[in-house]
PDB file of C-alpha atoms in Angstrom:
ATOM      1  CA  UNK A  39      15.730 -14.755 -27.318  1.00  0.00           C
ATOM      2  CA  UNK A  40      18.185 -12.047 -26.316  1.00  0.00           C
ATOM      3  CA  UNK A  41      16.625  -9.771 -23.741  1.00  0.00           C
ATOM      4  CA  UNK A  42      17.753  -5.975 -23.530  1.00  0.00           C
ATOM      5  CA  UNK A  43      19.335  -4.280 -20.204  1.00  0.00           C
ATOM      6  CA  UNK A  44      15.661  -2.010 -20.438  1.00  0.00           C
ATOM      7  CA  UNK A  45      13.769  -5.476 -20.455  1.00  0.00           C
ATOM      8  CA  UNK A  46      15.672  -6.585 -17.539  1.00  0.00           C
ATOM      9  CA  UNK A  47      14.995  -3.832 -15.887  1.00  0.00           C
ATOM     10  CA  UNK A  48      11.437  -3.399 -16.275  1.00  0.00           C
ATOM     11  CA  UNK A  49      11.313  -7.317 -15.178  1.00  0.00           C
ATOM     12  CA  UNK A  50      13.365  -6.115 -12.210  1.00  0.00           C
ATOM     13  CA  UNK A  51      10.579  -3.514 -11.670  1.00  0.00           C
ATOM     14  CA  UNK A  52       7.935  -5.667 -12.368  1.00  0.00           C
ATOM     15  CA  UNK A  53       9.080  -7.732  -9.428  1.00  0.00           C
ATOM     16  CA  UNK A  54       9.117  -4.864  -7.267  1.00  0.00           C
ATOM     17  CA  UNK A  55       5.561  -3.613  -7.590  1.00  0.00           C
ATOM     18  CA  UNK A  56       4.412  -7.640  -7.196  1.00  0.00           C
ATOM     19  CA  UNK A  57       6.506  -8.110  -4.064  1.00  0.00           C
ATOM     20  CA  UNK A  58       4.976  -4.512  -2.744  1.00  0.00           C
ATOM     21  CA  UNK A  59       1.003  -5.998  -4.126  1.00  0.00           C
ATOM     22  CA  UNK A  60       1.576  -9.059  -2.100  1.00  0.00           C
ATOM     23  CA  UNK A  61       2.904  -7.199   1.208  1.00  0.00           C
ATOM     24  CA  UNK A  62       0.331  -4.855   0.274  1.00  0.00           C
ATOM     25  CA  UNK A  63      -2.307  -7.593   0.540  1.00  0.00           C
ATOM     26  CA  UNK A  64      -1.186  -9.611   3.140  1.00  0.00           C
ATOM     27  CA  UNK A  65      -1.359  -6.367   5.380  1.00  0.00           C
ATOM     28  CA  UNK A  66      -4.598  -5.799   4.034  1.00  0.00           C
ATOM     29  CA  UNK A  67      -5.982  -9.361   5.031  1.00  0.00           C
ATOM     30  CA  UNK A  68      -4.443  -8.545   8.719  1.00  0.00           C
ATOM     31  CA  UNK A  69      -6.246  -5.578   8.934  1.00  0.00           C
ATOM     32  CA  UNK A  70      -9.164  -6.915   8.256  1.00  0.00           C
ATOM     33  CA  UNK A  71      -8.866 -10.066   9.815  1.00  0.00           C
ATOM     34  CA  UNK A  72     -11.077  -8.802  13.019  1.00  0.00           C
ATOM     35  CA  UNK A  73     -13.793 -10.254  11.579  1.00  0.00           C
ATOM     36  CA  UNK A  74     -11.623 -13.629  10.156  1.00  0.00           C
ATOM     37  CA  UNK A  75     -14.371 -14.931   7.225  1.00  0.00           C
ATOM     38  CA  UNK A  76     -15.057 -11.746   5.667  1.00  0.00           C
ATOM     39  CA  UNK A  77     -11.696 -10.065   6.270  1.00  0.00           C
ATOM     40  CA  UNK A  78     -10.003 -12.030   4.118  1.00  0.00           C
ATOM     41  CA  UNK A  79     -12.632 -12.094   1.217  1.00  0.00           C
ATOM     42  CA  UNK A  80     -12.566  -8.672   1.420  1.00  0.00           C
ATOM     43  CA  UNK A  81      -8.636  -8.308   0.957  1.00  0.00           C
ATOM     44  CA  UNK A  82      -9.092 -10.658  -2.135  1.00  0.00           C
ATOM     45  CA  UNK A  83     -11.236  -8.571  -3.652  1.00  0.00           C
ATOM     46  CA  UNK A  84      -9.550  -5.197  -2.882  1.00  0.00           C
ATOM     47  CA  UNK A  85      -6.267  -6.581  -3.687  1.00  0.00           C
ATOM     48  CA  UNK A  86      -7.623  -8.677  -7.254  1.00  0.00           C
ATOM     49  CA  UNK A  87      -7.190  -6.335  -9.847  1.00  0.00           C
ATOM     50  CA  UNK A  88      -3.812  -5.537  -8.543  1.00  0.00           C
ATOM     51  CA  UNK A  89      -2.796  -8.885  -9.654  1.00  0.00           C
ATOM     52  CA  UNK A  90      -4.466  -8.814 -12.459  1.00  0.00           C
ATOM     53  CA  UNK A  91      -2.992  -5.895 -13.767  1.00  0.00           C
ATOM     54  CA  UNK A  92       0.295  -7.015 -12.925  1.00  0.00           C
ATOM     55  CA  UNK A  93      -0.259 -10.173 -14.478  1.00  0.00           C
ATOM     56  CA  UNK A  94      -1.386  -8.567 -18.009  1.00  0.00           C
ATOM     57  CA  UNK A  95       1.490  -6.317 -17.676  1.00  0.00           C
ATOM     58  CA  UNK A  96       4.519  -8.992 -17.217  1.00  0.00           C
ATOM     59  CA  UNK A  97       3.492 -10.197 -20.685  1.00  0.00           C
ATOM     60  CA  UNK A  98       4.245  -6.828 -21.870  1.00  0.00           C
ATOM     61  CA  UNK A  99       7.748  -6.808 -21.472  1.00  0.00           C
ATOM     62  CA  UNK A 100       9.517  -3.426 -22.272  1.00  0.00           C
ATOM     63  CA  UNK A 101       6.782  -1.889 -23.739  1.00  0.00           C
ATOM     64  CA  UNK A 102       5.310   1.666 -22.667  1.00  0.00           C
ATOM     65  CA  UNK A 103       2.215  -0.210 -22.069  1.00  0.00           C
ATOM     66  CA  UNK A 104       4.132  -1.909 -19.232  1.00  0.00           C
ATOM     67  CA  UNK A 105       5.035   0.903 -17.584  1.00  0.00           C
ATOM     68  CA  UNK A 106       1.324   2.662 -18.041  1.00  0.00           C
ATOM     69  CA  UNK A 107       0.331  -0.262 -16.025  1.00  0.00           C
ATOM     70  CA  UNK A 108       2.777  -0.626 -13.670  1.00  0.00           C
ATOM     71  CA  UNK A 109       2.054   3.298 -12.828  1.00  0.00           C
ATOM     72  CA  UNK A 110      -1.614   2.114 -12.437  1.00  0.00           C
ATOM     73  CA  UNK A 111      -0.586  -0.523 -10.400  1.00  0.00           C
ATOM     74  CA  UNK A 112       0.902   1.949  -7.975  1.00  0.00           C
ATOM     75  CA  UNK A 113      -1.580   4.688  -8.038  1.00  0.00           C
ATOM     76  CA  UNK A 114      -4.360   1.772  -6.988  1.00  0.00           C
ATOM     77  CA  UNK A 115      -1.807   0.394  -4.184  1.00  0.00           C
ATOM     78  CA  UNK A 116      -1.357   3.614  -2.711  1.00  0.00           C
ATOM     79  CA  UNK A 117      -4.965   4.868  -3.134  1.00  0.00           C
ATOM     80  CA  UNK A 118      -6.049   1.131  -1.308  1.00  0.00           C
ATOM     81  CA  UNK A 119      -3.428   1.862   1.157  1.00  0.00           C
ATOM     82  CA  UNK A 120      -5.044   5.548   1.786  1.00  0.00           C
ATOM     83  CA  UNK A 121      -8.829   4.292   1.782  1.00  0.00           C
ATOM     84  CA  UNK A 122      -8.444   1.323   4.726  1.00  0.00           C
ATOM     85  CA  UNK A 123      -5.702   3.343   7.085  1.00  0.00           C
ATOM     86  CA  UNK A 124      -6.224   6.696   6.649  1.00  0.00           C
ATOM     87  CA  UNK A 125      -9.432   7.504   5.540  1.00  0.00           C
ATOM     88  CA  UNK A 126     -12.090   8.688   8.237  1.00  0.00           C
ATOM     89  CA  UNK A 127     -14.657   5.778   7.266  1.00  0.00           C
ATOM     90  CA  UNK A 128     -12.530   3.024   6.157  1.00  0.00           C
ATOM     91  CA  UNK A 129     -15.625   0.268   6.107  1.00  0.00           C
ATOM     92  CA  UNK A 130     -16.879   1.921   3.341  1.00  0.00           C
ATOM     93  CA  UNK A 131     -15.705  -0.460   0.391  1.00  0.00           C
ATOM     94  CA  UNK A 132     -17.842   1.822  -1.966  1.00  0.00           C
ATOM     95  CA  UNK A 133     -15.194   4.786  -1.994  1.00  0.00           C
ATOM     96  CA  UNK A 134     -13.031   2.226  -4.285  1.00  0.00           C
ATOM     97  CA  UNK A 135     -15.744   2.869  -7.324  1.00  0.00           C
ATOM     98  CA  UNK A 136     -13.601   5.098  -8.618  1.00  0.00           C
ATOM     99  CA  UNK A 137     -10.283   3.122  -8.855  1.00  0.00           C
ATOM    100  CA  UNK A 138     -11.508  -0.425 -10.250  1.00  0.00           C
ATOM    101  CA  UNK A 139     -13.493   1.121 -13.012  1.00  0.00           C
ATOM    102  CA  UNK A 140     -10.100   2.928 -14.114  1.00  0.00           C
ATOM    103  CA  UNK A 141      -7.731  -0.151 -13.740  1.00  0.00           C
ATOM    104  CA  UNK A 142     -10.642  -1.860 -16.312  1.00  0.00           C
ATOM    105  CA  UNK A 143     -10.350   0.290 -18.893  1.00  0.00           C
ATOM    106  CA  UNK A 144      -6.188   0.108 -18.647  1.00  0.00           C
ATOM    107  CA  UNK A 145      -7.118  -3.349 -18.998  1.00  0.00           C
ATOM    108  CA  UNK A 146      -9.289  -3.031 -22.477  1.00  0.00           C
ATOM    109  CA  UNK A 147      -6.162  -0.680 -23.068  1.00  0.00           C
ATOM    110  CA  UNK A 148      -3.452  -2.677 -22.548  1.00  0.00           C
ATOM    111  CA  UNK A 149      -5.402  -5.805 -24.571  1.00  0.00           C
ATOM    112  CA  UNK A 150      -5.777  -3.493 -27.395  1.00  0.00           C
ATOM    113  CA  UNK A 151      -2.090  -2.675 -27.510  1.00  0.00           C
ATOM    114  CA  UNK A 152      -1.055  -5.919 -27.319  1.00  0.00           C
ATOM    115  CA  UNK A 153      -3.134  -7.058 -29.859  1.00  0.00           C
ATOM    116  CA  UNK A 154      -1.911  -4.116 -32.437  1.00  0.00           C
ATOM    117  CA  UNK A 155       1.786  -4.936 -31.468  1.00  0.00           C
ATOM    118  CA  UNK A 156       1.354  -8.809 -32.004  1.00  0.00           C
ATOM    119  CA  UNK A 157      -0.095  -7.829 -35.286  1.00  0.00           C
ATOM    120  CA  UNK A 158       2.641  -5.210 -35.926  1.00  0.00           C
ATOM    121  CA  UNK A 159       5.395  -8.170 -35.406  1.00  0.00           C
ATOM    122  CA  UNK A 160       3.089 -10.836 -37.729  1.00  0.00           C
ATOM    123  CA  UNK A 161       3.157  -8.088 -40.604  1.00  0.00           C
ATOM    124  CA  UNK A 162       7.338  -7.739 -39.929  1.00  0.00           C
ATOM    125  CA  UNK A 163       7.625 -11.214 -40.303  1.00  0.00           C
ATOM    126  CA  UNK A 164       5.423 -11.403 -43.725  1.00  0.00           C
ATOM    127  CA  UNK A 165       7.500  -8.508 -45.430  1.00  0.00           C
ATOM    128  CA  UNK A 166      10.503  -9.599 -44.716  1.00  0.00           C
TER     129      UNK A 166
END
């Protein structure tokens, strides 16, 4: 299969963002790590649908969906990254209700659009 300089790069980018999710965690983990047991469950759980979403969005290989995720991906990082070191109650794993509900639904999104694209490519191969 020939792959596309745009495929590349979005693999390139893809990369990137899981590199920056695993720092991302690790620090995370450290943080929390004050209180050893539950420190690191809670840096698995803040830091699974990261992974998830990056995971769903490397089989979507230079497709806008990709990048809708990979934005996603981001926006949660950053918004995790506010919420433990900047915010003025960072205990307070409840102020992430927001975020995880969101990434979900990109989820059901991106599942859809895969689906209609695999379907798209079965129909191509039927016609022609």
């Amino acid at each position: 299969m020939h792959v596309t300089p745009s495929q590349e790069r979005m693999k390139k980018i893809t990369l990137s963002v899981t590199l920056l999710g695993i720092i991302a965690g690790v620090c995370i983990g450290c943080n929390q790590l004050l209180v050893p047991l539950a420190g690191v469950f809670f840096g698995l759980l803040m830091i699974s649908p990261l992974f998830l979403t990056l995971l769903i969005s490397n089989s979507m290989v230079g497709t806008a969906t990709q990048v809708v995720l990979l934005g996603s991906t981001l926006g949660y990082l950053t918004n995790l990254i506010y919420l433990i070191y900047f915010s003025s109650n960072p205990d307070n794993p409840m102020r992430l209700i927001y975020s995880v509900p969101v990434m979900i639904v990109l989820w059901f999104i991106a599942a859809y659009l895969g689906l209609t694209r695999s379907e798209i490519k079965r129909r191509q191969k039927r016609t022609s």
